[in-house]
Short mmCIF file of C-alpha atoms in Angstrom, two decimals:
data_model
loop_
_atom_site.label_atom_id
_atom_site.label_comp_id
_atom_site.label_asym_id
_atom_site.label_seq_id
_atom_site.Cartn_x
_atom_site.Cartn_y
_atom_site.Cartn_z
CA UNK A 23 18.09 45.16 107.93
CA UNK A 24 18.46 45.97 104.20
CA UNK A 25 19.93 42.21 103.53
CA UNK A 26 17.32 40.44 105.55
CA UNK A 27 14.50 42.06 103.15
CA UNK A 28 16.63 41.38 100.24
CA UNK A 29 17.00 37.77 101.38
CA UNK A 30 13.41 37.44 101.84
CA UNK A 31 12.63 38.64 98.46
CA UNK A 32 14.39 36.42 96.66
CA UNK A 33 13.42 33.34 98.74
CA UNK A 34 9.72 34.20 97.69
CA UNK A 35 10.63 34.77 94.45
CA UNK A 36 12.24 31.82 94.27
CA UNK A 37 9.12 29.93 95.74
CA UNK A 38 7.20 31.52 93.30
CA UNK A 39 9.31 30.45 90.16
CA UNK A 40 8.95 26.71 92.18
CA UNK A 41 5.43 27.19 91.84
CA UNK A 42 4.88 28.15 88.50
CA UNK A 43 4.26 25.19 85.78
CA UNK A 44 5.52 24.64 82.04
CA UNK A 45 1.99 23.97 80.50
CA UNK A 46 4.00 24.07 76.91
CA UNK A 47 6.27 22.24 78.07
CA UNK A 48 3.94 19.54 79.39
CA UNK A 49 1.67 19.37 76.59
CA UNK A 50 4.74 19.15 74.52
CA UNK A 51 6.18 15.94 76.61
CA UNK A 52 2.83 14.57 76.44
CA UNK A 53 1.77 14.98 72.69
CA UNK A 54 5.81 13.56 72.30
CA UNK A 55 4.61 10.24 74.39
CA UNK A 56 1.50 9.99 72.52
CA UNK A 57 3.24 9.73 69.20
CA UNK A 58 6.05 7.77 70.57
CA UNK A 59 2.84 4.96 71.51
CA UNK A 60 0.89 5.27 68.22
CA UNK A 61 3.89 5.02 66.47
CA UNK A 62 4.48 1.62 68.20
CA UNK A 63 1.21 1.09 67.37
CA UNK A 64 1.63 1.12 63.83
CA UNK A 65 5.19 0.00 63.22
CA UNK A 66 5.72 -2.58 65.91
CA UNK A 67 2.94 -4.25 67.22
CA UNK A 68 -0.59 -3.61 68.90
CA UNK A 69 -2.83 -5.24 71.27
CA UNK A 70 -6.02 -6.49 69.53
CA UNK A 71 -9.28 -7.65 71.05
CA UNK A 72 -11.13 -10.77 70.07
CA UNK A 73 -15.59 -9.62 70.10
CA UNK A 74 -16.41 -12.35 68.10
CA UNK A 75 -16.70 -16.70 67.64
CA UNK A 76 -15.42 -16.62 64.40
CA UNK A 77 -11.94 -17.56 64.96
CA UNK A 78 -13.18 -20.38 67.62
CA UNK A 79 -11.35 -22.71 68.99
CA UNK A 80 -8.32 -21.33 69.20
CA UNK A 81 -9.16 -17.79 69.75
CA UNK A 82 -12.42 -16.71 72.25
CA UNK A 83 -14.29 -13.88 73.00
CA UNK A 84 -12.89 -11.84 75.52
CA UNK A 85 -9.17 -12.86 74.61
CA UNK A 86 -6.53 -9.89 74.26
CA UNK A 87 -3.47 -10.76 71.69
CA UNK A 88 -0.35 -8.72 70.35
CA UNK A 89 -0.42 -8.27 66.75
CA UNK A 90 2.86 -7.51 65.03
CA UNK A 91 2.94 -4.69 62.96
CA UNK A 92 6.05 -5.60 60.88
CA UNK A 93 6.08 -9.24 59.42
CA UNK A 94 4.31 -8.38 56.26
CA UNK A 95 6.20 -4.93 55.84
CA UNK A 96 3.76 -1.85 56.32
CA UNK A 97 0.69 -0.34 53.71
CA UNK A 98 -1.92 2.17 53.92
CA UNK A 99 -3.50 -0.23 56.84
CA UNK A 100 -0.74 -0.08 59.15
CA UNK A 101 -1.58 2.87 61.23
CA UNK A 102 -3.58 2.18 64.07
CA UNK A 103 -6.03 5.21 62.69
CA UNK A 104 -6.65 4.62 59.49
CA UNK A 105 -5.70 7.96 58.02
CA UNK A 106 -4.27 6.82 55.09
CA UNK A 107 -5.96 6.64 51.77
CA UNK A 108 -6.11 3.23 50.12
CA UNK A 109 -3.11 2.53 48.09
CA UNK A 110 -1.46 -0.68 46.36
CA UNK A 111 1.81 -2.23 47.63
CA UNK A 112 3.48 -2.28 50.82
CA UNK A 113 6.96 -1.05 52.09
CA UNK A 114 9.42 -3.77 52.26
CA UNK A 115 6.73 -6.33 51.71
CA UNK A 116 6.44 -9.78 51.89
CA UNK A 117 3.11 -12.35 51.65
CA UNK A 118 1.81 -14.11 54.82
CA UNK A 119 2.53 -17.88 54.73
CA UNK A 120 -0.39 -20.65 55.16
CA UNK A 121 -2.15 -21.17 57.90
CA UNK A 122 -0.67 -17.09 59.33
CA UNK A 123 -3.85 -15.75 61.52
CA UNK A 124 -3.55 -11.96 60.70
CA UNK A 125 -5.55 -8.92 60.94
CA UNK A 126 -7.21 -7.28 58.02
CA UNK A 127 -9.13 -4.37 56.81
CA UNK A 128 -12.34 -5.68 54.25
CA UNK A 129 -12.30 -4.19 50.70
CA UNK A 130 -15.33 -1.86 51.90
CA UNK A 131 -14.84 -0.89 55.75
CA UNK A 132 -12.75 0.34 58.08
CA UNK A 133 -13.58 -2.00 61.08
CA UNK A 134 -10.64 -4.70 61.52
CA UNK A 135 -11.40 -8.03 61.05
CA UNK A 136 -8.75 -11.21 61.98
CA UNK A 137 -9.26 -14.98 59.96
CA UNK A 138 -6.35 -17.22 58.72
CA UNK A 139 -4.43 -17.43 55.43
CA UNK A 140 -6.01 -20.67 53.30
CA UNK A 141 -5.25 -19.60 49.60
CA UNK A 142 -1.78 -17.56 48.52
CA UNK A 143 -1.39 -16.14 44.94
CA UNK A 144 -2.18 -18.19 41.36
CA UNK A 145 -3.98 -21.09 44.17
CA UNK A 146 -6.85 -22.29 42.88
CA UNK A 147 -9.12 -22.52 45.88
CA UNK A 148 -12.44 -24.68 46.42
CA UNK A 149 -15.04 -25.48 48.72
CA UNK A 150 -16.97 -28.75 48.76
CA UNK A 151 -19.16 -30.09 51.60
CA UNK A 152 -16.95 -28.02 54.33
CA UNK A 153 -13.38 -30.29 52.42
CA UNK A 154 -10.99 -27.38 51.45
CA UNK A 155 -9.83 -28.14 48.33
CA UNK A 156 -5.79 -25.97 47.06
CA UNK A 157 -4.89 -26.76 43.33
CA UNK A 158 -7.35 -29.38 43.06
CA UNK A 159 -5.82 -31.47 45.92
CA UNK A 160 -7.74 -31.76 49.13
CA UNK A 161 -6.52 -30.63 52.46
CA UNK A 162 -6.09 -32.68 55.22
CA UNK A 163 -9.04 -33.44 57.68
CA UNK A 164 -9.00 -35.37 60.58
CA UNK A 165 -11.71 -35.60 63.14
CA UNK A 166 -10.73 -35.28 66.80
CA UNK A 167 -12.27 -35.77 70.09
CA UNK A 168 -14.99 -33.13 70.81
CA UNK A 169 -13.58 -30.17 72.99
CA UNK A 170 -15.38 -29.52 75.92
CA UNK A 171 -15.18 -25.24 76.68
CA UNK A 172 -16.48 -24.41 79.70
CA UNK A 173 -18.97 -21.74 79.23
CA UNK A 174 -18.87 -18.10 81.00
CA UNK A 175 -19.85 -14.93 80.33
CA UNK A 176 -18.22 -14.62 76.80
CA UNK A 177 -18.85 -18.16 75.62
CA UNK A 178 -22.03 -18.74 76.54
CA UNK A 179 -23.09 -21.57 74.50
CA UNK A 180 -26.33 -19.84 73.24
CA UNK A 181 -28.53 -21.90 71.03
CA UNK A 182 -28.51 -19.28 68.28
CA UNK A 183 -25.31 -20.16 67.81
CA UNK A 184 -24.72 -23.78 69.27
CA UNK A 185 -27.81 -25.43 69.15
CA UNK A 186 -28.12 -28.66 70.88
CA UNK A 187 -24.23 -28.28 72.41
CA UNK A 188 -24.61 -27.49 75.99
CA UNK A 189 -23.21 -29.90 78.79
CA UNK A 190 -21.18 -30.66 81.68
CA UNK A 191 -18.23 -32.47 82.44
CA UNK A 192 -17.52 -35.16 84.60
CA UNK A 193 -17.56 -32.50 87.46
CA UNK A 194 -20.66 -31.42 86.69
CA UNK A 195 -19.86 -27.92 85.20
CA UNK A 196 -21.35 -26.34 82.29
CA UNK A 197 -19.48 -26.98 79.38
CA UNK A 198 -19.90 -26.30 75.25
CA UNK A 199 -19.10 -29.35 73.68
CA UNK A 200 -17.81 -28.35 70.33
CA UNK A 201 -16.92 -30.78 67.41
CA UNK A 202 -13.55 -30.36 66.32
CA UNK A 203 -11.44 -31.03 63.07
CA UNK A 204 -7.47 -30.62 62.63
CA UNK A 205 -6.92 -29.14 59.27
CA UNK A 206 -3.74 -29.37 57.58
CA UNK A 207 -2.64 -27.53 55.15
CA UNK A 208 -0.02 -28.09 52.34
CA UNK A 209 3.12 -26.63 54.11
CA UNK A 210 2.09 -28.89 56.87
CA UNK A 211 0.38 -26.43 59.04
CA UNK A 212 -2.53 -27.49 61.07
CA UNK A 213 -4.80 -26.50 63.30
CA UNK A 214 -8.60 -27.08 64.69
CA UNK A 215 -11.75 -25.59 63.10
CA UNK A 216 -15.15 -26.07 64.31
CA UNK A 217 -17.43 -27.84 62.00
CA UNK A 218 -21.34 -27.16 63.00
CA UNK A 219 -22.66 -29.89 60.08
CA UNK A 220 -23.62 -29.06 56.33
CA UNK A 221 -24.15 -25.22 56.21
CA UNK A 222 -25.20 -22.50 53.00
CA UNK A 223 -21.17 -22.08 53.06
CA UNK A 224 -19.81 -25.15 52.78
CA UNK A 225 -19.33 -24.84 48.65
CA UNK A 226 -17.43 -22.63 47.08
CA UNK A 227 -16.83 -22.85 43.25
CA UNK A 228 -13.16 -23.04 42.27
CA UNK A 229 -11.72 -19.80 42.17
CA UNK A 230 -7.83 -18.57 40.93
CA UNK A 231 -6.58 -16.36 43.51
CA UNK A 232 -4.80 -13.29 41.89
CA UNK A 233 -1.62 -11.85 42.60
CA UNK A 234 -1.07 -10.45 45.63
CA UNK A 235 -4.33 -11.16 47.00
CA UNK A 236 -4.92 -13.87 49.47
CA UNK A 237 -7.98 -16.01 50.20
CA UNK A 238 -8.74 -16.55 54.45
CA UNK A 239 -11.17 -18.55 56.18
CA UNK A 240 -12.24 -17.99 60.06
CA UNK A 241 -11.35 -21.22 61.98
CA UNK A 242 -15.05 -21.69 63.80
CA UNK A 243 -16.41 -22.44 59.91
CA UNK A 244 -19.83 -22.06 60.01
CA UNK A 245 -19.43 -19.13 62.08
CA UNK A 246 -17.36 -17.05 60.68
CA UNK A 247 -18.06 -13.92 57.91
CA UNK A 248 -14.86 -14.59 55.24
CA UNK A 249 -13.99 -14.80 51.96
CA UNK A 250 -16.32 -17.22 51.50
CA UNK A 251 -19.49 -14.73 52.36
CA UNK A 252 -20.67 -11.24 50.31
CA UNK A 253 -20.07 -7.75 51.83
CA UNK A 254 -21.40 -6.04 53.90
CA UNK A 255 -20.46 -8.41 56.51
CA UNK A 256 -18.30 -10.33 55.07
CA UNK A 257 -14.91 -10.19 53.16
CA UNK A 258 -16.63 -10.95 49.70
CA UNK A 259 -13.37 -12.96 48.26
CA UNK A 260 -10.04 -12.47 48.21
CA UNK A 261 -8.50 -9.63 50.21
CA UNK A 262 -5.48 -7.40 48.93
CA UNK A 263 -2.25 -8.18 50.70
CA UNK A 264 -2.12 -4.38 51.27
CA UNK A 265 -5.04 -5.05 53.73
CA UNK A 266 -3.55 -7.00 55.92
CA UNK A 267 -2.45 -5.14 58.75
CA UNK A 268 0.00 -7.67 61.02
CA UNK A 269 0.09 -11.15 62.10
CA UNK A 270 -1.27 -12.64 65.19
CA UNK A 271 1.74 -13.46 67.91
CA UNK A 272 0.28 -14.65 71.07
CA UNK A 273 -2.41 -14.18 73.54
CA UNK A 274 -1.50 -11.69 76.55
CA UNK A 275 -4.61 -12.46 78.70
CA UNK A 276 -8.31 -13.30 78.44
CA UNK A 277 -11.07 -12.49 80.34
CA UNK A 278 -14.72 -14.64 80.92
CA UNK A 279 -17.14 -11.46 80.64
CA UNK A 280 -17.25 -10.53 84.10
CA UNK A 281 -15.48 -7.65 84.66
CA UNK A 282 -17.17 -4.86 86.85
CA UNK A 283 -16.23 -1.52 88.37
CA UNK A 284 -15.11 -3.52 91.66
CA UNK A 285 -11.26 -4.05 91.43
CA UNK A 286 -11.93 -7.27 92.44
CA UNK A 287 -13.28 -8.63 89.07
CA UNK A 288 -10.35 -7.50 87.39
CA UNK A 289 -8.02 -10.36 88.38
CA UNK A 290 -11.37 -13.29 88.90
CA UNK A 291 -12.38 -13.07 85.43
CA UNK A 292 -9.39 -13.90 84.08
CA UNK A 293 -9.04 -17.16 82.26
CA UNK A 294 -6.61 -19.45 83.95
CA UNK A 295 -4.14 -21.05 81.24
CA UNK A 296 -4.31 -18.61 78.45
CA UNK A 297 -1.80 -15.64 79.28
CA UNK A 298 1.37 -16.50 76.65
CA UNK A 299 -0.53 -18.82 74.24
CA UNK A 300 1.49 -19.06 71.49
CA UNK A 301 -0.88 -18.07 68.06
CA UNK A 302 1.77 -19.46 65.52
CA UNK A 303 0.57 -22.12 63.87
CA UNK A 304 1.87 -25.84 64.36
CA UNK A 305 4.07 -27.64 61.68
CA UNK A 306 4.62 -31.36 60.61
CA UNK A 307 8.14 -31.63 61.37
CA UNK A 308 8.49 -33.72 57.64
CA UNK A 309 6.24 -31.56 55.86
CA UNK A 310 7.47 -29.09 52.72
CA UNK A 311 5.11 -27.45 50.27
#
């Protein structure tokens, strides 16, 4: 009789230990997997959102991208809080090449902003009439055939912005029909901008770019708050290659301004064709700077 009560004793007290829970050791496995993410965050890459036009055609509101962390080494910018106070240099550093799409903190925020590389150190950049002018040599333009973007709920072809540019297509949906140009730049990157017609910001008097700063331009032209326009909004000149925080990889999926709280909309606003688009610019196979 004496064993049987021992025996139950210890099979409640060993339901009771069962029952009990390591909060320590839980918050501790947590906080550990928390670190482990921001720290991916802000040495390896980081998924970015695009809320804007200004990098149009190539990148739309609504699209989702991985930014890599690494390619330019790391600064004060890298975490993904920026806890860091502002400081010159970066850890095994290197500058972006032409035509890079990267992400950047502005001389006087701490929003992020994303635009692409135009102007490197000792360039001497210019403006005239929307022509992009490096070292007194004028890059590439070549008009192409207008892009027709169908319009959704993040590109709605508003007049504020597009005046005069909605249509359909031969099937009769609504589309934006943007003008395109394909830029290319000295190291035989190129790529399409949207030019809107002569704007405020299509002159820029020449300018040396100093060292280890960079000039960038946002690919939807007139659109587009960069080096070209004054702070607060924009980037007010050349940025400090400590402020750029990683380069643009590829686009992981894109949504058309949808989304709801039913499931549902989760997988029908995606954008069919986007998912893996490749943000690396295009090269002229003979080309060399």
């Amino acid at each position: 009789m004496a064993l049987e009560k021992a025996d139950e004793q210890a099979i409640k007290a060993s339901g009771s230990d069962k029952e009990k829970t390591d909060w320590v050791g839980e918050a501790k496995s947590i906080g550990l997997l928390l670190l482990a993410v921001l720290a991916f965050h802000s040495l390896v890459a980081k998924p970015f959102y695009i809320p804007s036009v200004s990098m149009m055609p190539g990148l739309l509101v609504g699209d989702r991208l991985i930014v890599s962390k690494y390619a330019y080494g790391w600064s004060w910018v890298s975490p993904t809080f920026h806890i860091l106070p502002r400081m010159e240099g970066r850890l095994f550093g290197s500058l972006p090449e032409r035509g890079d799409v990267v992400i950047l903190t502005p001389k006087n925020q701490s929003s992020d902003y994303i635009k692409r590389v135009i102007g490197l150190p000792g360039d001497t950049f210019e403006l005239r009439g929307g022509q992009v002018f490096l070292n007194g040599e004028a890059v590439k333009q070549e008009v192409q055939p207008d892009l027709n973007l169908p319009i959704d709920g993040n590109a709605p072809c508003g007049s504020p912005e597009f005046p005069g540019l909605r249509d359909s297509d031969a099937s009769g949906n609504p589309v934006c029909t943007l003008p395109i140009v394909r830029e290319t730049l000295p190291n035989g990157v190129y790529y399409d901008i949207i030019d809107l017609g002569p704007q405020a910001t299509d002159d820029v008097a020449p300018i040396i770019i100093p060292e280890d700063h960079v000039y960038l331009l946002g690919d939807n032209r007139d659109l587009s708050a960069d080096s070209r326009v004054a702070s607060p909004l924009g980037l007010d000149g050349t940025i400090p290659w400590e402020n750029i925080g990683g380069r643009a990889e590829f686009i992981t999926f894109s949504l058309d301004g949808t989304t709801s709280l039913n499931p549902v909309s989760w997988f029908t606003s995606l954008r069919s064709g986007r998912a893996g688009t490749s943000l690396r610019p295009d090269r002229e196979s003979s080309a060399s700077e």
